[in-house]
Short mmCIF file of C-alpha atoms and ligand atoms in Angstrom, two decimals:
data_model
loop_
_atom_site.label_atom_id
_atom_site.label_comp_id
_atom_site.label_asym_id
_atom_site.label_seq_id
_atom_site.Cartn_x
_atom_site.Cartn_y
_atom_site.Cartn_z
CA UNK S 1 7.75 21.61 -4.87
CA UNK S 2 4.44 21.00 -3.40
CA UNK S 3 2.50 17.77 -2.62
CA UNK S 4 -0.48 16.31 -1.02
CA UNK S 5 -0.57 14.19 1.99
CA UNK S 6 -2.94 12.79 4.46
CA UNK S 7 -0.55 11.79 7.19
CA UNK S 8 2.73 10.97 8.73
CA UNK S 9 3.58 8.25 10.93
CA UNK S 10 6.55 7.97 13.32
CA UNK S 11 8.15 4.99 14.15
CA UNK S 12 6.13 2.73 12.08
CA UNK S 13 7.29 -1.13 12.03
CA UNK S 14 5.17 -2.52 9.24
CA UNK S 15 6.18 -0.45 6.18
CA UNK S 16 9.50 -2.17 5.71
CA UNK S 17 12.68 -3.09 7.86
CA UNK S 18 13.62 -1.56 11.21
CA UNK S 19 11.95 2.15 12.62
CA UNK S 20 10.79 3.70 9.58
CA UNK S 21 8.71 7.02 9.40
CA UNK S 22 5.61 6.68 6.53
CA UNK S 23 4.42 9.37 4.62
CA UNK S 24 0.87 8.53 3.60
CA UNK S 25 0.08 10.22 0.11
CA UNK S 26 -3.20 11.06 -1.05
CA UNK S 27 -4.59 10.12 -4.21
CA UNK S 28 -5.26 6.60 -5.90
CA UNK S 29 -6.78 5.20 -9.28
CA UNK S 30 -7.90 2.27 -8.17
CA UNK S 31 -11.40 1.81 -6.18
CA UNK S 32 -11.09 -1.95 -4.41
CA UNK S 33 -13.92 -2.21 -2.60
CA UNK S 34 -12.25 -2.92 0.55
CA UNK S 35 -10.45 0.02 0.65
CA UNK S 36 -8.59 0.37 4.03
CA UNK S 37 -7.36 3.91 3.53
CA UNK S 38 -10.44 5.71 1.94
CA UNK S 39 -9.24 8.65 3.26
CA UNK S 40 -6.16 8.66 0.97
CA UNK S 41 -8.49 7.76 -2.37
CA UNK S 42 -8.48 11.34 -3.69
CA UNK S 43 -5.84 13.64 -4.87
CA UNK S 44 -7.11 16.77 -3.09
CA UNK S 45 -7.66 17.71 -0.19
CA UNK S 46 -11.15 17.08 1.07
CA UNK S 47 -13.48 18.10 4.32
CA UNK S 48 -15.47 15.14 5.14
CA UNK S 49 -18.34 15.22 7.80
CA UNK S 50 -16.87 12.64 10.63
CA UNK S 51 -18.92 11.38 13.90
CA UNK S 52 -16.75 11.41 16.95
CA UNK S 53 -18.20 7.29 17.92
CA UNK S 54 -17.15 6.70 14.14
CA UNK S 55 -20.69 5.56 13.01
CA UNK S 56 -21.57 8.37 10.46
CA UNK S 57 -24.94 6.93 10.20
CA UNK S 58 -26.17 6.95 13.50
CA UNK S 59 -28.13 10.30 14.06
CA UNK S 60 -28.07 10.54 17.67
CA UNK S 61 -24.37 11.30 17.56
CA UNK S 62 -24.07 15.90 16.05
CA UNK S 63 -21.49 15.30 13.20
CA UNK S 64 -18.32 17.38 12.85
CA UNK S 65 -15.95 18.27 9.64
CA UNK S 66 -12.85 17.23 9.82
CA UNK S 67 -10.51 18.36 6.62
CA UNK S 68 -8.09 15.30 5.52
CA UNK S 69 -4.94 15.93 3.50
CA UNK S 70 -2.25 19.01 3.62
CA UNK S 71 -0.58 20.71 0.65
CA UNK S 72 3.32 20.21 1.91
CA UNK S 73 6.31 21.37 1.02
CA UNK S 74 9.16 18.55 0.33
CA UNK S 75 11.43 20.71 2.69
CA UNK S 76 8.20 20.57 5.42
CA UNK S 77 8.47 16.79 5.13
CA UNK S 78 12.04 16.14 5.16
CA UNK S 79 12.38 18.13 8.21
CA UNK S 80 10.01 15.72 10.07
CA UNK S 81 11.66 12.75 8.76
CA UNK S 82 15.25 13.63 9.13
CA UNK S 83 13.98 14.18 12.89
CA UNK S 84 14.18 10.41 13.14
CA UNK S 85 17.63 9.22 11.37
CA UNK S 86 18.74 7.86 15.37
CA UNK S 87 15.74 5.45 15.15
CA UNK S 88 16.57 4.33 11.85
CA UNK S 89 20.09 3.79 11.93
CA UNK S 90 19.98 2.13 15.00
CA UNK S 91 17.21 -0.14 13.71
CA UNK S 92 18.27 -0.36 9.89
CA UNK S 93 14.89 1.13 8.94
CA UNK S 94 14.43 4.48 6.73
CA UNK S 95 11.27 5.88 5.06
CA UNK S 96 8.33 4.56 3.70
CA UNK S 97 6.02 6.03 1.11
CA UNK S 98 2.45 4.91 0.98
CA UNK S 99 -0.79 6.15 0.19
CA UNK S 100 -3.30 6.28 -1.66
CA UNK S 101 -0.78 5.59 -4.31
CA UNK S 102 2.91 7.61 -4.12
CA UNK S 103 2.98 7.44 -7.60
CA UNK S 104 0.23 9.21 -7.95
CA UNK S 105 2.07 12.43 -7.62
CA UNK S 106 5.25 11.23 -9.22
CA UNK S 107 7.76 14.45 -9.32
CA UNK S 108 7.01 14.98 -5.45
CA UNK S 109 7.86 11.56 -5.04
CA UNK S 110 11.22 12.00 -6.46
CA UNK S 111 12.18 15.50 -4.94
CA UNK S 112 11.80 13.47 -1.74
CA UNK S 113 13.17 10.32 -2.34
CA UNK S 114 16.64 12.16 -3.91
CA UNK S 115 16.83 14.26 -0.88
CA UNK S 116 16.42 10.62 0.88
CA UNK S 117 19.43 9.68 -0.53
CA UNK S 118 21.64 12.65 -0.51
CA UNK S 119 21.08 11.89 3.05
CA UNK S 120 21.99 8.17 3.01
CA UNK S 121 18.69 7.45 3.97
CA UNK S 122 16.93 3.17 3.35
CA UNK S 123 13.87 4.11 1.13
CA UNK S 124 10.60 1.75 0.50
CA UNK S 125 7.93 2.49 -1.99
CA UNK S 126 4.51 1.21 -1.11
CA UNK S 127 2.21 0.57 -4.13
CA UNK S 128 -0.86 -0.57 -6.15
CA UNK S 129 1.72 -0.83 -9.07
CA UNK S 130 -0.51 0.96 -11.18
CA UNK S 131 1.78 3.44 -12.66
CA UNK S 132 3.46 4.42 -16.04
CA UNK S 133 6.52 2.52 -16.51
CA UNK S 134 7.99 5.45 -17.50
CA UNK S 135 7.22 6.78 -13.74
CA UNK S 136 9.03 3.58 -12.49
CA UNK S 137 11.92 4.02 -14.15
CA UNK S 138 12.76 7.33 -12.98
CA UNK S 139 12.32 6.26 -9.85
CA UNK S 140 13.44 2.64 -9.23
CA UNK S 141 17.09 3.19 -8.44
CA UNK S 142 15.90 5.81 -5.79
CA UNK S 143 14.20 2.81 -3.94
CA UNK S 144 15.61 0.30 -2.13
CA UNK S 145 12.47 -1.68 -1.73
CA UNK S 146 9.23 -2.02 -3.56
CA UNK S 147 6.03 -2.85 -1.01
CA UNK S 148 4.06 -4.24 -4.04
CA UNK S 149 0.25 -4.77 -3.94
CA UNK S 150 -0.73 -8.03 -5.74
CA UNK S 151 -4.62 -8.61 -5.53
CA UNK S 152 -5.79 -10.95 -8.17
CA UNK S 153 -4.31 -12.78 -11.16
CA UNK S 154 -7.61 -12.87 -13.19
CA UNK S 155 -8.05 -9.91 -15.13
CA UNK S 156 -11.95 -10.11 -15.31
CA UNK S 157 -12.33 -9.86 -11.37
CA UNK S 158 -9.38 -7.42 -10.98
CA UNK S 159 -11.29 -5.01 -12.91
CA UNK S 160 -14.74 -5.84 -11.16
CA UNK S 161 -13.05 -5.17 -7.47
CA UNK S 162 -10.56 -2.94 -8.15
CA UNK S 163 -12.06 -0.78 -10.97
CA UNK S 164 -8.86 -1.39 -12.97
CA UNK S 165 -6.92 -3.75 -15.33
CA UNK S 166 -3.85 -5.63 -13.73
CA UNK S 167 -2.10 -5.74 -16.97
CA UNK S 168 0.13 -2.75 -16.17
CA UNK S 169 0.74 -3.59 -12.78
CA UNK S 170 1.84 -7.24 -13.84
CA UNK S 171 3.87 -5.68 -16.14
CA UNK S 172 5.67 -3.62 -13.91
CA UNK S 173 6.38 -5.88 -11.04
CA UNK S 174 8.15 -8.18 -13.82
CA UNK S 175 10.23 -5.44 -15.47
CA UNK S 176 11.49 -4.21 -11.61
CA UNK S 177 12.59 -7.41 -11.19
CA UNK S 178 14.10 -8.41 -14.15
CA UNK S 179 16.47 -4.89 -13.67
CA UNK S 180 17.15 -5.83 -9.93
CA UNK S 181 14.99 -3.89 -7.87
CA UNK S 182 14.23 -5.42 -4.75
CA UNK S 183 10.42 -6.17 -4.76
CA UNK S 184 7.92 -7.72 -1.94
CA UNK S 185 4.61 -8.43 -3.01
CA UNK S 186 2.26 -8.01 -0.44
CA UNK S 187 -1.20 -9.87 -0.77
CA UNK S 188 -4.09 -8.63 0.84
CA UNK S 189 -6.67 -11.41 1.83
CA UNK S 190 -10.28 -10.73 1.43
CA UNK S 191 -12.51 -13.23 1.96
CA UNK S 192 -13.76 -15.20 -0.79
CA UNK S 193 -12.05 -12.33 -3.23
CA UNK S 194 -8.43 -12.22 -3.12
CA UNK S 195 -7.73 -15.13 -0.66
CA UNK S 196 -9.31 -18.01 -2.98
CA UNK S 197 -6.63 -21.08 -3.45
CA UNK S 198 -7.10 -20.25 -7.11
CA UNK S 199 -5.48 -16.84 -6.95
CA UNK S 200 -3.27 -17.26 -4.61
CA UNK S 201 -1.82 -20.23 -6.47
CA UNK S 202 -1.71 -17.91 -9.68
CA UNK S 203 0.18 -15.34 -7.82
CA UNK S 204 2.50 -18.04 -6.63
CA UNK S 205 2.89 -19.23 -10.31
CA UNK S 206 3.00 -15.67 -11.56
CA UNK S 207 6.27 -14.93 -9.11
CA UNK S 208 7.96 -18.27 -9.93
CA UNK S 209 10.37 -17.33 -12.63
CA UNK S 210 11.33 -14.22 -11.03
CA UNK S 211 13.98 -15.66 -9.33
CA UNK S 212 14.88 -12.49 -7.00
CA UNK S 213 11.51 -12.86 -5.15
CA UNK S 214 11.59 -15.23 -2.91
CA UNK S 215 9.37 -13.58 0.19
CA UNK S 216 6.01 -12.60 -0.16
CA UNK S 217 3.85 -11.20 3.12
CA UNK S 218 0.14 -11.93 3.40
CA UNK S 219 -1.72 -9.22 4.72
CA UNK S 220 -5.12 -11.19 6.95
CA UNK S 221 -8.47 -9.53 6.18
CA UNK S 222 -8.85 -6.61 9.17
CA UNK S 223 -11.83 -4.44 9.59
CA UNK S 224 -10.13 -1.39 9.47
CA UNK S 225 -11.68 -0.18 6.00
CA UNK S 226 -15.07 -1.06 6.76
CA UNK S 227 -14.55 1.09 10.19
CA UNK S 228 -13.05 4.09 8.43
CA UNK S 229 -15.73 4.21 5.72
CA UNK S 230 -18.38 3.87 8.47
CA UNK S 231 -16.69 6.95 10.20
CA UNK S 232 -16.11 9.09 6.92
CA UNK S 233 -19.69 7.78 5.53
CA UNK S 234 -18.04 6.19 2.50
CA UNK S 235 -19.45 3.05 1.08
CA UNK S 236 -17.75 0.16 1.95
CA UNK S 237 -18.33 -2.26 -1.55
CA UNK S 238 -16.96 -5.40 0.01
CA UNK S 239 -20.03 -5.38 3.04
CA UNK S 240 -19.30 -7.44 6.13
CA UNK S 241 -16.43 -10.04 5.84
CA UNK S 242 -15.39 -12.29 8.63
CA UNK S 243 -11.61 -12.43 9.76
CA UNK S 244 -9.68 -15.46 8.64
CA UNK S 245 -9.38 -18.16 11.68
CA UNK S 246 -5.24 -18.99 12.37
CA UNK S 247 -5.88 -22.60 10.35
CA UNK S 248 -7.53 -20.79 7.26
CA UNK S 249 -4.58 -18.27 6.94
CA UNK S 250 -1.81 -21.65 7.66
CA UNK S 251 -3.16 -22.81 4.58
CA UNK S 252 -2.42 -19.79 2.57
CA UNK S 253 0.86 -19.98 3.72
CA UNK S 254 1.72 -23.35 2.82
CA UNK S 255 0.53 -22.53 -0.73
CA UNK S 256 3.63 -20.07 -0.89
CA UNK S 257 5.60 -22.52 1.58
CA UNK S 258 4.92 -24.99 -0.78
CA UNK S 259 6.15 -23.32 -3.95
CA UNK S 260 9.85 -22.42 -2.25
CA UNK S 261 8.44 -18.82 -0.87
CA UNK S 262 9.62 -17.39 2.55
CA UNK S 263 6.36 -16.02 3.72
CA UNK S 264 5.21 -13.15 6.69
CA UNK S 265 2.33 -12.43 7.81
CA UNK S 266 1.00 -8.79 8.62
CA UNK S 267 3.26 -6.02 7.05
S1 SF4 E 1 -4.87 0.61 -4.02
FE1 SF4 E 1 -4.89 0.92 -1.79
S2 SF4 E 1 -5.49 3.07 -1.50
FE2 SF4 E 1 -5.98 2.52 -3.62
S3 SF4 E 1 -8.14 1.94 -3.54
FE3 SF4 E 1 -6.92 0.07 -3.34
S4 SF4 E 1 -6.69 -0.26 -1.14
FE4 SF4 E 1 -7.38 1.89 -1.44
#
């Protein structure tokens, strides 16, 4: 079994507990304009034209191609990740998958995250949550925790900034929970999009009655998309947002503080 990735960290600390290795998948359906991995946003591999000061625009600078994503074998990945197992059972980390979206390429997913177990091995999914439940439930008891993207509760704007409907990925997160799975939803803040007191109070709402969530992490607004899609010549739809100040993001917190939520920031 062959998939497609566009990277693979070592000893990654943001992708779940402890020293954990991330295997970045390639592929996504969603299109949120402030895409931070627009590398990983299509399920192929792809040669982009890259500049090496990462402005793609500016002509004084000779462009060169640069191909993104590998086809991989699962035993090809395994053998980097079981390379690791010191770091992560002396730090009670494990593996990540991320993307683009893992469950994008769902039986690849699997191979990996059985052969994960088999080799006792703490596994964390990281998604949009825009998947077929039927997907999810092949896979949830392989998992033993979800990363879980929640952007925005209205349905209206989640479909004007992410190019997709959030009923399925609602649905989802509540099924997980309601058979056990261990879930984290992780809330990226974009200015004056996702990080409104409005949504973030109807996330906090949304999460209330599922009573095995109690810790959500708020991920601050970073430049990192707008750099890449400056470097890859993507468009970057969200145009140029300012960073939240330490007092702006203290009171997002408190609006998860202040509905019983433990809350972290960064990943
Ligand atoms: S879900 Fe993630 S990878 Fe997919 S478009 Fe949105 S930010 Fe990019």
């Amino acid at each position: 079994m062959n998939g497609i990735i566009f990277d693979i960290k070592k000893f990654a600390i943001h992708d779940g507990p402890g020293i954990r290795t991330t295997v970045f998948f390639k592929g996504c359906s969603l299109d949120c304009w402030w895409c931070h991995n627009p590398e990983g946003r299509k399920l192929e591999t792809e040669t982009v034209s890259v500049k090496p000061g990462g402005d793609a625009s500016d002509s004084r600078i000779p462009a060169r191609t640069e191909v993104i994503g590998r086809d991989v074998s699962v035993a090809s990945v395994m053998e980097e990740i079981l390379k690791d197992v010191i770091f992560y059972d002396q730090s009670g980390g494990g593996v990540t998958f991320s993307g683009g979206e893992p469950m994008m390429q769902p039986e690849f997913l699997i191979e990996l995250l059985q052969l994960c177990k088999e080799n006792s091995l703490n596994t964390a999914v990281d998604t949009s949550g825009y998947a077929s439940w039927d997907d999810f439930e092949k896979i949830y008891n392989l998992i033993d925790l979800f990363l879980y993207d929640l952007k925005l509760m209205d349905d209206e704007s989640h479909i004007k900034y992410t190019g997709v409907s959030n009923e399925l990925i609602l649905e989802n997160l509540a099924r997980l929970s309601s058979m056990g799975s261990k879930v984290e939803p992780r809330i990226p803040l974009i200015p004056g999009i996702t990080d409104t007191e409005e949504n973030l109070e109807a996330i906090a709402e949304f999460l209330t009655p599922r009573k095995n969530i109690r810790q959500v992490v708020l991920l601050p607004y970073n430049r990192l998309g707008e750099d890449k899609s400056r470097k890859f010549d993507l468009t970057y739809k969200a145009g140029q947002l300012s960073v939240q100040s330490g007092d702006e993001l203290e009171n997002k917190v408190e609006i998860f503080r202040s509905h019983g939520y433990g809350v972290r920031i960064g990943g």
